[in-house]
Amino acid sequence: MIYLQEAAVDPPYVAFAVRPNPGVWEFVRVSSEDLSVEPISSTDYLKFKESVYDEEWYVMFLHFYKFQPFLPSLH
């Protein structure tokens, strides 16, 4: 059984991180144009994933969480 862990989309490609067994990771890139599948290295997967950036989501994330210092409650 293979478990899909995550995906990153940057048209026309979708990159997938899959775990065929515990502790074993494989990475593939699929072209949406011709549905070709090619294995990629973990380094290439991370580069692909880090290239995906949505500025609107990032601004919404910053406004939603406001990132204030963590102060534990002593109640």
PDB file of N, CA, C and O in Angstrom:
ATOM      1  N   MET A   1       0.845  -1.167   0.000  1.00  0.00           N
ATOM      2  CA  MET A   1       0.000   0.000   0.000  1.00  0.00           C
ATOM      3  C   MET A   1       0.897   1.239   0.000  1.00  0.00           C
ATOM      4  O   MET A   1       1.849   1.316   0.756  1.00  0.00           O
ATOM      5  N   ILE A   2       0.590   2.198  -0.844  1.00  0.00           N
ATOM      6  CA  ILE A   2       1.365   3.432  -0.935  1.00  0.00           C
ATOM      7  C   ILE A   2       0.519   4.571  -0.375  1.00  0.00           C
ATOM      8  O   ILE A   2      -0.661   4.690  -0.688  1.00  0.00           O
ATOM      9  N   TYR A   3       1.132   5.405   0.436  1.00  0.00           N
ATOM     10  CA  TYR A   3       0.437   6.531   1.035  1.00  0.00           C
ATOM     11  C   TYR A   3       0.936   7.843   0.432  1.00  0.00           C
ATOM     12  O   TYR A   3       2.132   8.128   0.454  1.00  0.00           O
ATOM     13  N   LEU A   4       0.005   8.614  -0.083  1.00  0.00           N
ATOM     14  CA  LEU A   4       0.336   9.949  -0.571  1.00  0.00           C
ATOM     15  C   LEU A   4       0.452  10.870   0.635  1.00  0.00           C
ATOM     16  O   LEU A   4      -0.469  10.968   1.439  1.00  0.00           O
ATOM     17  N   GLN A   5       1.587  11.530   0.789  1.00  0.00           N
ATOM     18  CA  GLN A   5       1.809  12.404   1.934  1.00  0.00           C
ATOM     19  C   GLN A   5       1.471  13.852   1.630  1.00  0.00           C
ATOM     20  O   GLN A   5       0.881  14.532   2.450  1.00  0.00           O
ATOM     21  N   GLU A   6       1.881  14.336   0.463  1.00  0.00           N
ATOM     22  CA  GLU A   6       1.581  15.714   0.107  1.00  0.00           C
ATOM     23  C   GLU A   6       1.784  15.908  -1.381  1.00  0.00           C
ATOM     24  O   GLU A   6       2.379  15.068  -2.054  1.00  0.00           O
ATOM     25  N   ALA A   7       1.274  17.031  -1.853  1.00  0.00           N
ATOM     26  CA  ALA A   7       1.409  17.377  -3.263  1.00  0.00           C
ATOM     27  C   ALA A   7       1.658  18.877  -3.374  1.00  0.00           C
ATOM     28  O   ALA A   7       1.216  19.653  -2.533  1.00  0.00           O
ATOM     29  N   ALA A   8       2.361  19.256  -4.419  1.00  0.00           N
ATOM     30  CA  ALA A   8       2.596  20.670  -4.721  1.00  0.00           C
ATOM     31  C   ALA A   8       2.232  20.867  -6.190  1.00  0.00           C
ATOM     32  O   ALA A   8       2.600  20.059  -7.043  1.00  0.00           O
ATOM     33  N   VAL A   9       1.495  21.939  -6.464  1.00  0.00           N
ATOM     34  CA  VAL A   9       1.012  22.185  -7.818  1.00  0.00           C
ATOM     35  C   VAL A   9       1.610  23.471  -8.357  1.00  0.00           C
ATOM     36  O   VAL A   9       1.511  24.522  -7.728  1.00  0.00           O
ATOM     37  N   ASP A  10       2.236  23.374  -9.501  1.00  0.00           N
ATOM     38  CA  ASP A  10       2.761  24.522 -10.232  1.00  0.00           C
ATOM     39  C   ASP A  10       2.577  24.183 -11.714  1.00  0.00           C
ATOM     40  O   ASP A  10       3.437  23.535 -12.311  1.00  0.00           O
ATOM     41  N   PRO A  11       1.400  24.559 -12.259  1.00  0.00           N
ATOM     42  CA  PRO A  11       1.053  24.137 -13.623  1.00  0.00           C
ATOM     43  C   PRO A  11       2.176  24.394 -14.609  1.00  0.00           C
ATOM     44  O   PRO A  11       2.845  25.420 -14.515  1.00  0.00           O
ATOM     45  N   PRO A  12       2.395  23.428 -15.485  1.00  0.00           N
ATOM     46  CA  PRO A  12       1.603  22.223 -15.784  1.00  0.00           C
ATOM     47  C   PRO A  12       2.021  20.991 -14.996  1.00  0.00           C
ATOM     48  O   PRO A  12       1.666  19.878 -15.362  1.00  0.00           O
ATOM     49  N   TYR A  13       2.747  21.149 -13.888  1.00  0.00           N
ATOM     50  CA  TYR A  13       3.238  19.986 -13.143  1.00  0.00           C
ATOM     51  C   TYR A  13       2.607  19.880 -11.756  1.00  0.00           C
ATOM     52  O   TYR A  13       2.232  20.879 -11.146  1.00  0.00           O
ATOM     53  N   VAL A  14       2.534  18.634 -11.295  1.00  0.00           N
ATOM     54  CA  VAL A  14       2.142  18.336  -9.921  1.00  0.00           C
ATOM     55  C   VAL A  14       3.217  17.394  -9.375  1.00  0.00           C
ATOM     56  O   VAL A  14       3.536  16.385 -10.019  1.00  0.00           O
ATOM     57  N   ALA A  15       3.779  17.735  -8.246  1.00  0.00           N
ATOM     58  CA  ALA A  15       4.797  16.885  -7.619  1.00  0.00           C
ATOM     59  C   ALA A  15       4.179  16.217  -6.398  1.00  0.00           C
ATOM     60  O   ALA A  15       3.420  16.844  -5.654  1.00  0.00           O
ATOM     61  N   PHE A  16       4.494  14.951  -6.224  1.00  0.00           N
ATOM     62  CA  PHE A  16       3.939  14.172  -5.122  1.00  0.00           C
ATOM     63  C   PHE A  16       5.057  13.584  -4.274  1.00  0.00           C
ATOM     64  O   PHE A  16       6.076  13.130  -4.793  1.00  0.00           O
ATOM     65  N   ALA A  17       4.823  13.568  -2.966  1.00  0.00           N
ATOM     66  CA  ALA A  17       5.680  12.846  -2.026  1.00  0.00           C
ATOM     67  C   ALA A  17       4.870  11.651  -1.550  1.00  0.00           C
ATOM     68  O   ALA A  17       3.770  11.811  -1.023  1.00  0.00           O
ATOM     69  N   VAL A  18       5.393  10.461  -1.777  1.00  0.00           N
ATOM     70  CA  VAL A  18       4.674   9.241  -1.404  1.00  0.00           C
ATOM     71  C   VAL A  18       5.560   8.381  -0.510  1.00  0.00           C
ATOM     72  O   VAL A  18       6.786   8.454  -0.564  1.00  0.00           O
ATOM     73  N   ARG A  19       4.900   7.577   0.314  1.00  0.00           N
ATOM     74  CA  ARG A  19       5.609   6.660   1.213  1.00  0.00           C
ATOM     75  C   ARG A  19       5.140   5.240   0.931  1.00  0.00           C
ATOM     76  O   ARG A  19       4.091   4.828   1.396  1.00  0.00           O
ATOM     77  N   PRO A  20       5.919   4.473   0.174  1.00  0.00           N
ATOM     78  CA  PRO A  20       5.507   3.095  -0.089  1.00  0.00           C
ATOM     79  C   PRO A  20       5.660   2.191   1.141  1.00  0.00           C
ATOM     80  O   PRO A  20       4.971   1.191   1.258  1.00  0.00           O
ATOM     81  N   ASN A  21       6.571   2.553   2.034  1.00  0.00           N
ATOM     82  CA  ASN A  21       6.807   1.801   3.277  1.00  0.00           C
ATOM     83  C   ASN A  21       7.229   2.786   4.361  1.00  0.00           C
ATOM     84  O   ASN A  21       7.715   3.868   4.051  1.00  0.00           O
ATOM     85  N   PRO A  22       7.065   2.409   5.636  1.00  0.00           N
ATOM     86  CA  PRO A  22       7.528   3.299   6.702  1.00  0.00           C
ATOM     87  C   PRO A  22       9.015   3.621   6.532  1.00  0.00           C
ATOM     88  O   PRO A  22       9.837   2.742   6.305  1.00  0.00           O
ATOM     89  N   GLY A  23       9.346   4.897   6.608  1.00  0.00           N
ATOM     90  CA  GLY A  23      10.723   5.339   6.495  1.00  0.00           C
ATOM     91  C   GLY A  23      11.247   5.426   5.074  1.00  0.00           C
ATOM     92  O   GLY A  23      12.407   5.755   4.869  1.00  0.00           O
ATOM     93  N   VAL A  24      10.412   5.120   4.097  1.00  0.00           N
ATOM     94  CA  VAL A  24      10.827   5.169   2.691  1.00  0.00           C
ATOM     95  C   VAL A  24      10.004   6.226   1.972  1.00  0.00           C
ATOM     96  O   VAL A  24       8.771   6.181   1.990  1.00  0.00           O
ATOM     97  N   TRP A  25      10.672   7.174   1.366  1.00  0.00           N
ATOM     98  CA  TRP A  25      10.009   8.245   0.635  1.00  0.00           C
ATOM     99  C   TRP A  25      10.383   8.159  -0.836  1.00  0.00           C
ATOM    100  O   TRP A  25      11.534   7.881  -1.172  1.00  0.00           O
ATOM    101  N   GLU A  26       9.414   8.444  -1.702  1.00  0.00           N
ATOM    102  CA  GLU A  26       9.658   8.556  -3.130  1.00  0.00           C
ATOM    103  C   GLU A  26       8.986   9.830  -3.615  1.00  0.00           C
ATOM    104  O   GLU A  26       7.968  10.257  -3.057  1.00  0.00           O
ATOM    105  N   PHE A  27       9.549  10.424  -4.637  1.00  0.00           N
ATOM    106  CA  PHE A  27       9.047  11.688  -5.153  1.00  0.00           C
ATOM    107  C   PHE A  27       8.876  11.574  -6.666  1.00  0.00           C
ATOM    108  O   PHE A  27       9.757  11.049  -7.346  1.00  0.00           O
ATOM    109  N   VAL A  28       7.735  12.042  -7.151  1.00  0.00           N
ATOM    110  CA  VAL A  28       7.468  12.000  -8.585  1.00  0.00           C
ATOM    111  C   VAL A  28       6.875  13.322  -9.035  1.00  0.00           C
ATOM    112  O   VAL A  28       6.258  14.052  -8.251  1.00  0.00           O
ATOM    113  N   ARG A  29       7.065  13.606 -10.316  1.00  0.00           N
ATOM    114  CA  ARG A  29       6.474  14.793 -10.918  1.00  0.00           C
ATOM    115  C   ARG A  29       5.619  14.322 -12.088  1.00  0.00           C
ATOM    116  O   ARG A  29       6.070  13.531 -12.913  1.00  0.00           O
ATOM    117  N   VAL A  30       4.378  14.821 -12.142  1.00  0.00           N
ATOM    118  CA  VAL A  30       3.431  14.444 -13.186  1.00  0.00           C
ATOM    119  C   VAL A  30       3.124  15.681 -14.014  1.00  0.00           C
ATOM    120  O   VAL A  30       2.827  16.743 -13.469  1.00  0.00           O
ATOM    121  N   SER A  31       3.171  15.515 -15.327  1.00  0.00           N
ATOM    122  CA  SER A  31       2.809  16.600 -16.239  1.00  0.00           C
ATOM    123  C   SER A  31       1.319  16.509 -16.528  1.00  0.00           C
ATOM    124  O   SER A  31       0.828  15.446 -16.935  1.00  0.00           O
ATOM    125  N   SER A  32       0.606  17.597 -16.344  1.00  0.00           N
ATOM    126  CA  SER A  32      -0.831  17.582 -16.633  1.00  0.00           C
ATOM    127  C   SER A  32      -1.111  17.646 -18.129  1.00  0.00           C
ATOM    128  O   SER A  32      -2.223  17.392 -18.562  1.00  0.00           O
ATOM    129  N   GLU A  33      -0.103  17.969 -18.917  1.00  0.00           N
ATOM    130  CA  GLU A  33      -0.296  18.054 -20.363  1.00  0.00           C
ATOM    131  C   GLU A  33      -0.364  16.676 -21.010  1.00  0.00           C
ATOM    132  O   GLU A  33      -1.204  16.423 -21.851  1.00  0.00           O
ATOM    133  N   ASP A  34       0.543  15.782 -20.628  1.00  0.00           N
ATOM    134  CA  ASP A  34       0.551  14.454 -21.255  1.00  0.00           C
ATOM    135  C   ASP A  34       0.498  13.310 -20.233  1.00  0.00           C
ATOM    136  O   ASP A  34       0.622  12.147 -20.591  1.00  0.00           O
ATOM    137  N   LEU A  35       0.305  13.636 -18.960  1.00  0.00           N
ATOM    138  CA  LEU A  35       0.222  12.681 -17.851  1.00  0.00           C
ATOM    139  C   LEU A  35       1.475  11.807 -17.730  1.00  0.00           C
ATOM    140  O   LEU A  35       1.411  10.694 -17.226  1.00  0.00           O
ATOM    141  N   SER A  36       2.611  12.324 -18.169  1.00  0.00           N
ATOM    142  CA  SER A  36       3.863  11.592 -17.989  1.00  0.00           C
ATOM    143  C   SER A  36       4.298  11.706 -16.533  1.00  0.00           C
ATOM    144  O   SER A  36       4.080  12.723 -15.873  1.00  0.00           O
ATOM    145  N   VAL A  37       4.909  10.651 -16.041  1.00  0.00           N
ATOM    146  CA  VAL A  37       5.367  10.588 -14.658  1.00  0.00           C
ATOM    147  C   VAL A  37       6.871  10.373 -14.668  1.00  0.00           C
ATOM    148  O   VAL A  37       7.369   9.488 -15.361  1.00  0.00           O
ATOM    149  N   GLU A  38       7.582  11.197 -13.904  1.00  0.00           N
ATOM    150  CA  GLU A  38       9.029  11.010 -13.806  1.00  0.00           C
ATOM    151  C   GLU A  38       9.450  11.063 -12.349  1.00  0.00           C
ATOM    152  O   GLU A  38       8.979  11.908 -11.583  1.00  0.00           O
ATOM    153  N   PRO A  39      10.315  10.152 -11.940  1.00  0.00           N
ATOM    154  CA  PRO A  39      10.834  10.217 -10.566  1.00  0.00           C
ATOM    155  C   PRO A  39      11.758  11.422 -10.438  1.00  0.00           C
ATOM    156  O   PRO A  39      12.453  11.792 -11.382  1.00  0.00           O
ATOM    157  N   ILE A  40      11.734  12.043  -9.272  1.00  0.00           N
ATOM    158  CA  ILE A  40      12.619  13.174  -9.003  1.00  0.00           C
ATOM    159  C   ILE A  40      13.286  12.951  -7.649  1.00  0.00           C
ATOM    160  O   ILE A  40      12.791  12.186  -6.817  1.00  0.00           O
ATOM    161  N   SER A  41      14.385  13.627  -7.431  1.00  0.00           N
ATOM    162  CA  SER A  41      15.103  13.495  -6.153  1.00  0.00           C
ATOM    163  C   SER A  41      14.385  14.290  -5.064  1.00  0.00           C
ATOM    164  O   SER A  41      13.561  15.166  -5.351  1.00  0.00           O
ATOM    165  N   SER A  42      14.732  14.010  -3.830  1.00  0.00           N
ATOM    166  CA  SER A  42      14.149  14.767  -2.716  1.00  0.00           C
ATOM    167  C   SER A  42      14.542  16.236  -2.818  1.00  0.00           C
ATOM    168  O   SER A  42      13.740  17.124  -2.512  1.00  0.00           O
ATOM    169  N   THR A  43      15.750  16.509  -3.273  1.00  0.00           N
ATOM    170  CA  THR A  43      16.205  17.895  -3.443  1.00  0.00           C
ATOM    171  C   THR A  43      15.357  18.606  -4.490  1.00  0.00           C
ATOM    172  O   THR A  43      14.913  19.740  -4.275  1.00  0.00           O
ATOM    173  N   ASP A  44      15.104  17.933  -5.613  1.00  0.00           N
ATOM    174  CA  ASP A  44      14.270  18.550  -6.659  1.00  0.00           C
ATOM    175  C   ASP A  44      12.836  18.742  -6.187  1.00  0.00           C
ATOM    176  O   ASP A  44      12.187  19.726  -6.523  1.00  0.00           O
ATOM    177  N   TYR A  45      12.329  17.790  -5.393  1.00  0.00           N
ATOM    178  CA  TYR A  45      10.972  17.934  -4.853  1.00  0.00           C
ATOM    179  C   TYR A  45      10.883  19.167  -3.952  1.00  0.00           C
ATOM    180  O   TYR A  45       9.957  19.957  -4.065  1.00  0.00           O
ATOM    181  N   LEU A  46      11.855  19.324  -3.056  1.00  0.00           N
ATOM    182  CA  LEU A  46      11.830  20.472  -2.155  1.00  0.00           C
ATOM    183  C   LEU A  46      11.987  21.790  -2.912  1.00  0.00           C
ATOM    184  O   LEU A  46      11.329  22.783  -2.586  1.00  0.00           O
ATOM    185  N   LYS A  47      12.823  21.813  -3.940  1.00  0.00           N
ATOM    186  CA  LYS A  47      12.945  23.018  -4.764  1.00  0.00           C
ATOM    187  C   LYS A  47      11.624  23.345  -5.445  1.00  0.00           C
ATOM    188  O   LYS A  47      11.196  24.502  -5.492  1.00  0.00           O
ATOM    189  N   PHE A  48      10.961  22.317  -5.970  1.00  0.00           N
ATOM    190  CA  PHE A  48       9.671  22.513  -6.623  1.00  0.00           C
ATOM    191  C   PHE A  48       8.644  23.043  -5.624  1.00  0.00           C
ATOM    192  O   PHE A  48       7.931  24.001  -5.888  1.00  0.00           O
ATOM    193  N   LYS A  49       8.588  22.402  -4.465  1.00  0.00           N
ATOM    194  CA  LYS A  49       7.623  22.793  -3.433  1.00  0.00           C
ATOM    195  C   LYS A  49       7.867  24.221  -2.950  1.00  0.00           C
ATOM    196  O   LYS A  49       6.923  24.988  -2.746  1.00  0.00           O
ATOM    197  N   GLU A  50       9.123  24.596  -2.775  1.00  0.00           N
ATOM    198  CA  GLU A  50       9.442  25.938  -2.293  1.00  0.00           C
ATOM    199  C   GLU A  50       9.214  27.008  -3.363  1.00  0.00           C
ATOM    200  O   GLU A  50       9.099  28.186  -3.041  1.00  0.00           O
ATOM    201  N   SER A  51       9.142  26.592  -4.625  1.00  0.00           N
ATOM    202  CA  SER A  51       8.888  27.567  -5.693  1.00  0.00           C
ATOM    203  C   SER A  51       7.418  27.959  -5.758  1.00  0.00           C
ATOM    204  O   SER A  51       7.064  28.950  -6.391  1.00  0.00           O
ATOM    205  N   VAL A  52       6.558  27.176  -5.120  1.00  0.00           N
ATOM    206  CA  VAL A  52       5.127  27.467  -5.114  1.00  0.00           C
ATOM    207  C   VAL A  52       4.869  28.495  -4.023  1.00  0.00           C
ATOM    208  O   VAL A  52       5.125  28.255  -2.850  1.00  0.00           O
ATOM    209  N   TYR A  53       4.363  29.635  -4.416  1.00  0.00           N
ATOM    210  CA  TYR A  53       4.160  30.719  -3.463  1.00  0.00           C
ATOM    211  C   TYR A  53       2.895  31.474  -3.838  1.00  0.00           C
ATOM    212  O   TYR A  53       2.739  31.873  -4.984  1.00  0.00           O
ATOM    213  N   ASP A  54       2.000  31.618  -2.918  1.00  0.00           N
ATOM    214  CA  ASP A  54       0.754  32.334  -3.146  1.00  0.00           C
ATOM    215  C   ASP A  54       0.749  33.570  -2.249  1.00  0.00           C
ATOM    216  O   ASP A  54       0.531  33.481  -1.052  1.00  0.00           O
ATOM    217  N   GLU A  55       1.001  34.723  -2.834  1.00  0.00           N
ATOM    218  CA  GLU A  55       1.130  35.953  -2.045  1.00  0.00           C
ATOM    219  C   GLU A  55      -0.153  36.288  -1.295  1.00  0.00           C
ATOM    220  O   GLU A  55      -0.110  36.713  -0.146  1.00  0.00           O
ATOM    221  N   GLU A  56      -1.325  36.076  -1.903  1.00  0.00           N
ATOM    222  CA  GLU A  56      -2.584  36.382  -1.223  1.00  0.00           C
ATOM    223  C   GLU A  56      -2.762  35.511   0.013  1.00  0.00           C
ATOM    224  O   GLU A  56      -3.204  35.969   1.056  1.00  0.00           O
ATOM    225  N   TRP A  57      -2.418  34.216  -0.083  1.00  0.00           N
ATOM    226  CA  TRP A  57      -2.534  33.332   1.065  1.00  0.00           C
ATOM    227  C   TRP A  57      -1.570  33.763   2.161  1.00  0.00           C
ATOM    228  O   TRP A  57      -1.908  33.785   3.328  1.00  0.00           O
ATOM    229  N   TYR A  58      -0.362  34.125   1.804  1.00  0.00           N
ATOM    230  CA  TYR A  58       0.641  34.529   2.781  1.00  0.00           C
ATOM    231  C   TYR A  58       0.177  35.766   3.555  1.00  0.00           C
ATOM    232  O   TYR A  58       0.279  35.821   4.783  1.00  0.00           O
ATOM    233  N   VAL A  59      -0.355  36.758   2.870  1.00  0.00           N
ATOM    234  CA  VAL A  59      -0.844  37.976   3.533  1.00  0.00           C
ATOM    235  C   VAL A  59      -2.013  37.631   4.450  1.00  0.00           C
ATOM    236  O   VAL A  59      -2.073  38.089   5.591  1.00  0.00           O
ATOM    237  N   MET A  60      -2.941  36.781   3.987  1.00  0.00           N
ATOM    238  CA  MET A  60      -4.076  36.370   4.812  1.00  0.00           C
ATOM    239  C   MET A  60      -3.577  35.627   6.055  1.00  0.00           C
ATOM    240  O   MET A  60      -4.045  35.854   7.163  1.00  0.00           O
ATOM    241  N   PHE A  61      -2.585  34.755   5.893  1.00  0.00           N
ATOM    242  CA  PHE A  61      -2.019  33.995   7.001  1.00  0.00           C
ATOM    243  C   PHE A  61      -1.430  34.925   8.061  1.00  0.00           C
ATOM    244  O   PHE A  61      -1.680  34.779   9.248  1.00  0.00           O
ATOM    245  N   LEU A  62      -0.665  35.923   7.621  1.00  0.00           N
ATOM    246  CA  LEU A  62      -0.060  36.863   8.571  1.00  0.00           C
ATOM    247  C   LEU A  62      -1.110  37.664   9.325  1.00  0.00           C
ATOM    248  O   LEU A  62      -0.991  37.879  10.529  1.00  0.00           O
ATOM    249  N   HIS A  63      -2.155  38.101   8.633  1.00  0.00           N
ATOM    250  CA  HIS A  63      -3.205  38.874   9.298  1.00  0.00           C
ATOM    251  C   HIS A  63      -4.026  38.010  10.245  1.00  0.00           C
ATOM    252  O   HIS A  63      -4.460  38.470  11.298  1.00  0.00           O
ATOM    253  N   PHE A  64      -4.246  36.761   9.887  1.00  0.00           N
ATOM    254  CA  PHE A  64      -5.078  35.882  10.706  1.00  0.00           C
ATOM    255  C   PHE A  64      -4.377  35.533  12.021  1.00  0.00           C
ATOM    256  O   PHE A  64      -4.960  35.590  13.083  1.00  0.00           O
ATOM    257  N   TYR A  65      -3.102  35.191  11.959  1.00  0.00           N
ATOM    258  CA  TYR A  65      -2.399  34.741  13.154  1.00  0.00           C
ATOM    259  C   TYR A  65      -1.717  35.846  13.943  1.00  0.00           C
ATOM    260  O   TYR A  65      -1.435  35.695  15.107  1.00  0.00           O
ATOM    261  N   LYS A  66      -1.405  36.930  13.357  1.00  0.00           N
ATOM    262  CA  LYS A  66      -0.833  38.110  13.985  1.00  0.00           C
ATOM    263  C   LYS A  66       0.466  37.848  14.762  1.00  0.00           C
ATOM    264  O   LYS A  66       1.059  38.733  15.312  1.00  0.00           O
ATOM    265  N   PHE A  67       0.912  36.640  14.858  1.00  0.00           N
ATOM    266  CA  PHE A  67       2.201  36.264  15.441  1.00  0.00           C
ATOM    267  C   PHE A  67       2.639  37.101  16.631  1.00  0.00           C
ATOM    268  O   PHE A  67       3.572  37.866  16.572  1.00  0.00           O
ATOM    269  N   GLN A  68       1.938  36.939  17.730  1.00  0.00           N
ATOM    270  CA  GLN A  68       2.323  37.617  18.959  1.00  0.00           C
ATOM    271  C   GLN A  68       3.155  36.654  19.806  1.00  0.00           C
ATOM    272  O   GLN A  68       3.077  35.446  19.653  1.00  0.00           O
ATOM    273  N   PRO A  69       3.938  37.183  20.716  1.00  0.00           N
ATOM    274  CA  PRO A  69       4.762  36.306  21.550  1.00  0.00           C
ATOM    275  C   PRO A  69       3.908  35.320  22.335  1.00  0.00           C
ATOM    276  O   PRO A  69       2.799  35.642  22.758  1.00  0.00           O
ATOM    277  N   PHE A  70       4.427  34.143  22.523  1.00  0.00           N
ATOM    278  CA  PHE A  70       3.720  33.112  23.302  1.00  0.00           C
ATOM    279  C   PHE A  70       3.903  33.404  24.783  1.00  0.00           C
ATOM    280  O   PHE A  70       5.004  33.476  25.289  1.00  0.00           O
ATOM    281  N   LEU A  71       2.781  33.593  25.463  1.00  0.00           N
ATOM    282  CA  LEU A  71       2.814  33.818  26.903  1.00  0.00           C
ATOM    283  C   LEU A  71       1.917  32.766  27.561  1.00  0.00           C
ATOM    284  O   LEU A  71       0.703  32.809  27.419  1.00  0.00           O
ATOM    285  N   PRO A  72       2.478  31.806  28.255  1.00  0.00           N
ATOM    286  CA  PRO A  72       1.659  30.760  28.863  1.00  0.00           C
ATOM    287  C   PRO A  72       0.724  31.350  29.923  1.00  0.00           C
ATOM    288  O   PRO A  72       1.071  32.265  30.635  1.00  0.00           O
ATOM    289  N   SER A  73      -0.447  30.789  29.988  1.00  0.00           N
ATOM    290  CA  SER A  73      -1.425  31.214  30.966  1.00  0.00           C
ATOM    291  C   SER A  73      -1.146  30.530  32.299  1.00  0.00           C
ATOM    292  O   SER A  73      -0.878  29.325  32.345  1.00  0.00           O
ATOM    293  N   LEU A  74      -1.183  31.276  33.374  1.00  0.00           N
ATOM    294  CA  LEU A  74      -0.913  30.712  34.702  1.00  0.00           C
ATOM    295  C   LEU A  74      -2.167  30.682  35.561  1.00  0.00           C
ATOM    296  O   LEU A  74      -2.146  30.977  36.744  1.00  0.00           O
ATOM    297  N   HIS A  75      -3.254  30.292  34.975  1.00  0.00           N
ATOM    298  CA  HIS A  75      -4.529  30.238  35.720  1.00  0.00           C
ATOM    299  C   HIS A  75      -4.636  28.995  36.517  1.00  0.00           C
ATOM    300  O   HIS A  75      -4.296  27.954  36.213  1.00  0.00           O
TER     301      HIS A  75
END
